[in-house]
Structure formats: structure tokens, C-alpha cells
XYZ file of C-alpha atoms in Angstrom:
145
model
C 15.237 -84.023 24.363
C 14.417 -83.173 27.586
C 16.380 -80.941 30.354
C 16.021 -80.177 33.892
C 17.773 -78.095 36.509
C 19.946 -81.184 37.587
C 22.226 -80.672 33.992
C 20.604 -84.084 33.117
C 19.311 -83.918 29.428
C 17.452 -86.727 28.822
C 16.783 -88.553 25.312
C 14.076 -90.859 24.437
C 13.804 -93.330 21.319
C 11.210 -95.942 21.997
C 8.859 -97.683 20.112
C 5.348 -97.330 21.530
C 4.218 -95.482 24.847
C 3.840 -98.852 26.376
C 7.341 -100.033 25.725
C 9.424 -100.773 29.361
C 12.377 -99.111 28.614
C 16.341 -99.603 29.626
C 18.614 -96.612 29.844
C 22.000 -95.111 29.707
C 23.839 -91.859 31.976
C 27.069 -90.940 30.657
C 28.272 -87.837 33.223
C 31.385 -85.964 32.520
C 33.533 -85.171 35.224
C 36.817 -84.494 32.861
C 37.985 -80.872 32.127
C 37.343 -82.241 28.004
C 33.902 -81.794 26.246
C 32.401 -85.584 25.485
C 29.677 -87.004 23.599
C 28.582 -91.476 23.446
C 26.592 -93.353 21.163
C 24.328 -95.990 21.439
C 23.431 -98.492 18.462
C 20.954 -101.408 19.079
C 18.751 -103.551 17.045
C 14.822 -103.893 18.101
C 13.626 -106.806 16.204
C 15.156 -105.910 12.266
C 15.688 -102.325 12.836
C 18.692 -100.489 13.522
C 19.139 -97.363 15.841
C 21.700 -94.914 16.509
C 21.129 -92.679 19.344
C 23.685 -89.931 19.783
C 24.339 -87.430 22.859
C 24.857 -84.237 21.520
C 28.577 -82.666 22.892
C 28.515 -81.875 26.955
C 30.898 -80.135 28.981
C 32.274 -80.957 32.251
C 29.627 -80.987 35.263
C 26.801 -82.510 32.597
C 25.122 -85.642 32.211
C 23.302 -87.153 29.139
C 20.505 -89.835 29.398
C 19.565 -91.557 26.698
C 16.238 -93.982 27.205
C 15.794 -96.929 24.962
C 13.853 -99.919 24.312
C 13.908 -102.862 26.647
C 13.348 -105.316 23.971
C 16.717 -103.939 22.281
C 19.449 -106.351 20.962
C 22.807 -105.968 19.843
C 23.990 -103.076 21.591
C 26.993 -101.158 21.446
C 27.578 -97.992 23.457
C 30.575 -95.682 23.194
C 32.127 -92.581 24.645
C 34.157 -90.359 23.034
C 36.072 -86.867 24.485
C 37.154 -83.690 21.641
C 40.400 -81.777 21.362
C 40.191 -78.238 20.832
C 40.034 -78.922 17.144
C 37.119 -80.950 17.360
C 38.547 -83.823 16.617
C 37.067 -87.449 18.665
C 38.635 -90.098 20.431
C 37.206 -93.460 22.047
C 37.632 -93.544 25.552
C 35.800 -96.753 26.098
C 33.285 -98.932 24.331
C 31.066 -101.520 25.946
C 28.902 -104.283 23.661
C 26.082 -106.632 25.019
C 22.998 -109.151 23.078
C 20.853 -108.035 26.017
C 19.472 -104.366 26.729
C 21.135 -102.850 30.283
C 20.951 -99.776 32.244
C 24.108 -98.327 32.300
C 25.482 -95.286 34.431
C 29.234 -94.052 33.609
C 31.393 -91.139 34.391
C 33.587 -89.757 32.630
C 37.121 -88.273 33.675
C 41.335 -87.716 33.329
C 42.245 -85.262 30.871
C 42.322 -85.236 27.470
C 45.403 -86.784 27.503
C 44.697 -89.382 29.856
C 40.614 -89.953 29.721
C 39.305 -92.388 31.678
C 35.505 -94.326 31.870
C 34.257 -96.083 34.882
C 31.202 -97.277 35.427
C 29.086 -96.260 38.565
C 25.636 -96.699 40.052
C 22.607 -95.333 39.108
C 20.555 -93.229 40.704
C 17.143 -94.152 40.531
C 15.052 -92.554 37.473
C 12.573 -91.360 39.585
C 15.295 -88.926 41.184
C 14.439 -86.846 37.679
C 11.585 -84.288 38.698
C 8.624 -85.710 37.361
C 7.643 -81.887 36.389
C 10.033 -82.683 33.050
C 7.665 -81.170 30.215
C 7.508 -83.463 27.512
C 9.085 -82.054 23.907
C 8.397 -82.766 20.428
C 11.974 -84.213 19.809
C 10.751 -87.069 22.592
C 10.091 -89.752 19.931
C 7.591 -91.629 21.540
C 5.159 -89.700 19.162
C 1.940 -88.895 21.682
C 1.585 -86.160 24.288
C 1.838 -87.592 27.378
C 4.341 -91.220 27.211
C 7.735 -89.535 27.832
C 6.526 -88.247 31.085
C 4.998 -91.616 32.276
C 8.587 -92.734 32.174
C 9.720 -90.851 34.698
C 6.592 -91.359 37.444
């Protein structure tokens, strides 16, 4: 996991450091906390990406394989008792860069999908973390050059 002074916190699951990768933004813009998941399949293998839970005014990026299949994200907001609800869920057989904001109230949450910014908007100074699993030193900053 990566963060910057933008409240982006970026995630990154790929295969090798070579892999092109696809991604998602999820930004909440709702007075609720949220969190989304991404599952996809790279050849046999399943993955499950989670955001951790982010608060209003935050964004979560999670990067993923371009060769992914099978995909299934979802959003979800939390009542004060911590207890989730969909808000909206969006399936494809292809891999897709996705950005969506989230909004309404907890009552009433909404999802709508908006552009991207481009990925080279993240500062490129983004140290790279163990948690990054592209497992080598220097891959998840390449991404973002």
C-alpha cells in the first residue's frame, strides 16, 4: 500500500514487474465510511483485492493485472455499527480501468462512474512499500512513471 499527499492510497497485486497493469479509483464523496472489492481470475488463480475502510474526501486505487479475467468489483458504505451494504456492483470477462465516486447518504448511497485522471497525475516520488506485491524493489514505482 502506498499513500501520497493527494488522499490517494494506492494498492498493487500483480504478477511480475513486467506485467501492464489495469486499475480501479473508488473516491468517496458521501458523509458514510466505504470500502470495494475486486475479484478476478489471471489464468487459474483467483484474487481478492480489498480497500481497506475510507472516509469521506479519500480515494482508494487498487492496480491489477491486465491479463485479468472474470472480474467483479463492488462497493460497499458502513452504518455506525459497522455493518455493510452494496451500493453497486459491476462484472466484466475483460480487465478495465475503472474510476467511481461515491456519494448520497447512508440512506440513499449512490455510485457513478467518472473519468480518470491520468496515473501519471500520482507523484512519481511514491516510495515503494513492502505490502506492494510485486515482490522486487523498484516495479511498483515504474508503474507510476
Amino acid at each position: 500500500m502506498i499513500t501520497n499527499d493527494n488522499n490517494i492510497i494506492v494498492s498493487c497485486s500483480l504478477q511480475s514487474s513486467n506485467s501492464p497493469a489495469k486499475y480501479i479509483t473508488v473516491t468517496n464523496k458521501s458523509n458514510y465510511t466505504a470500502s470495494f472489492t475486486l475479484s478476478y481470475k489471471v489464468g487459474k488463480r483467483l484474487y481478492n483485492d480489498r480497500s481497506p475502510k475510507f472516509v469521506s474526501g479519500k480515494s482508494y486505487m487498487i492496480l491489477y493485472d491486465a491479463n485479468a479475467s472474470s472480474l467483479t468489483l463492488s462497493a460497499y458504505c458502513y452504518d455506525a455499527s459497522d455493518h455493510s451494504k452494496l451500493i453497486c456492483q459491476k462484472t466484466s470477462s475483460k480487465p478495465f480501468t475503472k474510476c467511481l465516486s461515491l456519494g448520497g447518504t447512508l440512506i440513499k448511497p449512490n455510485c457513478s462512474e467518472i473519468s480518470c485522471s491520468p496515473i501519471n497525475s500520482i507523484p512519481p516520488e511514491l516510495p515503494p512499500q513492502t505490502p506492494c506485491y510485486c515482490y522486487c524493489c523498484c516495479c511498483c514505482p515504474k508503474m507510476f512513471n
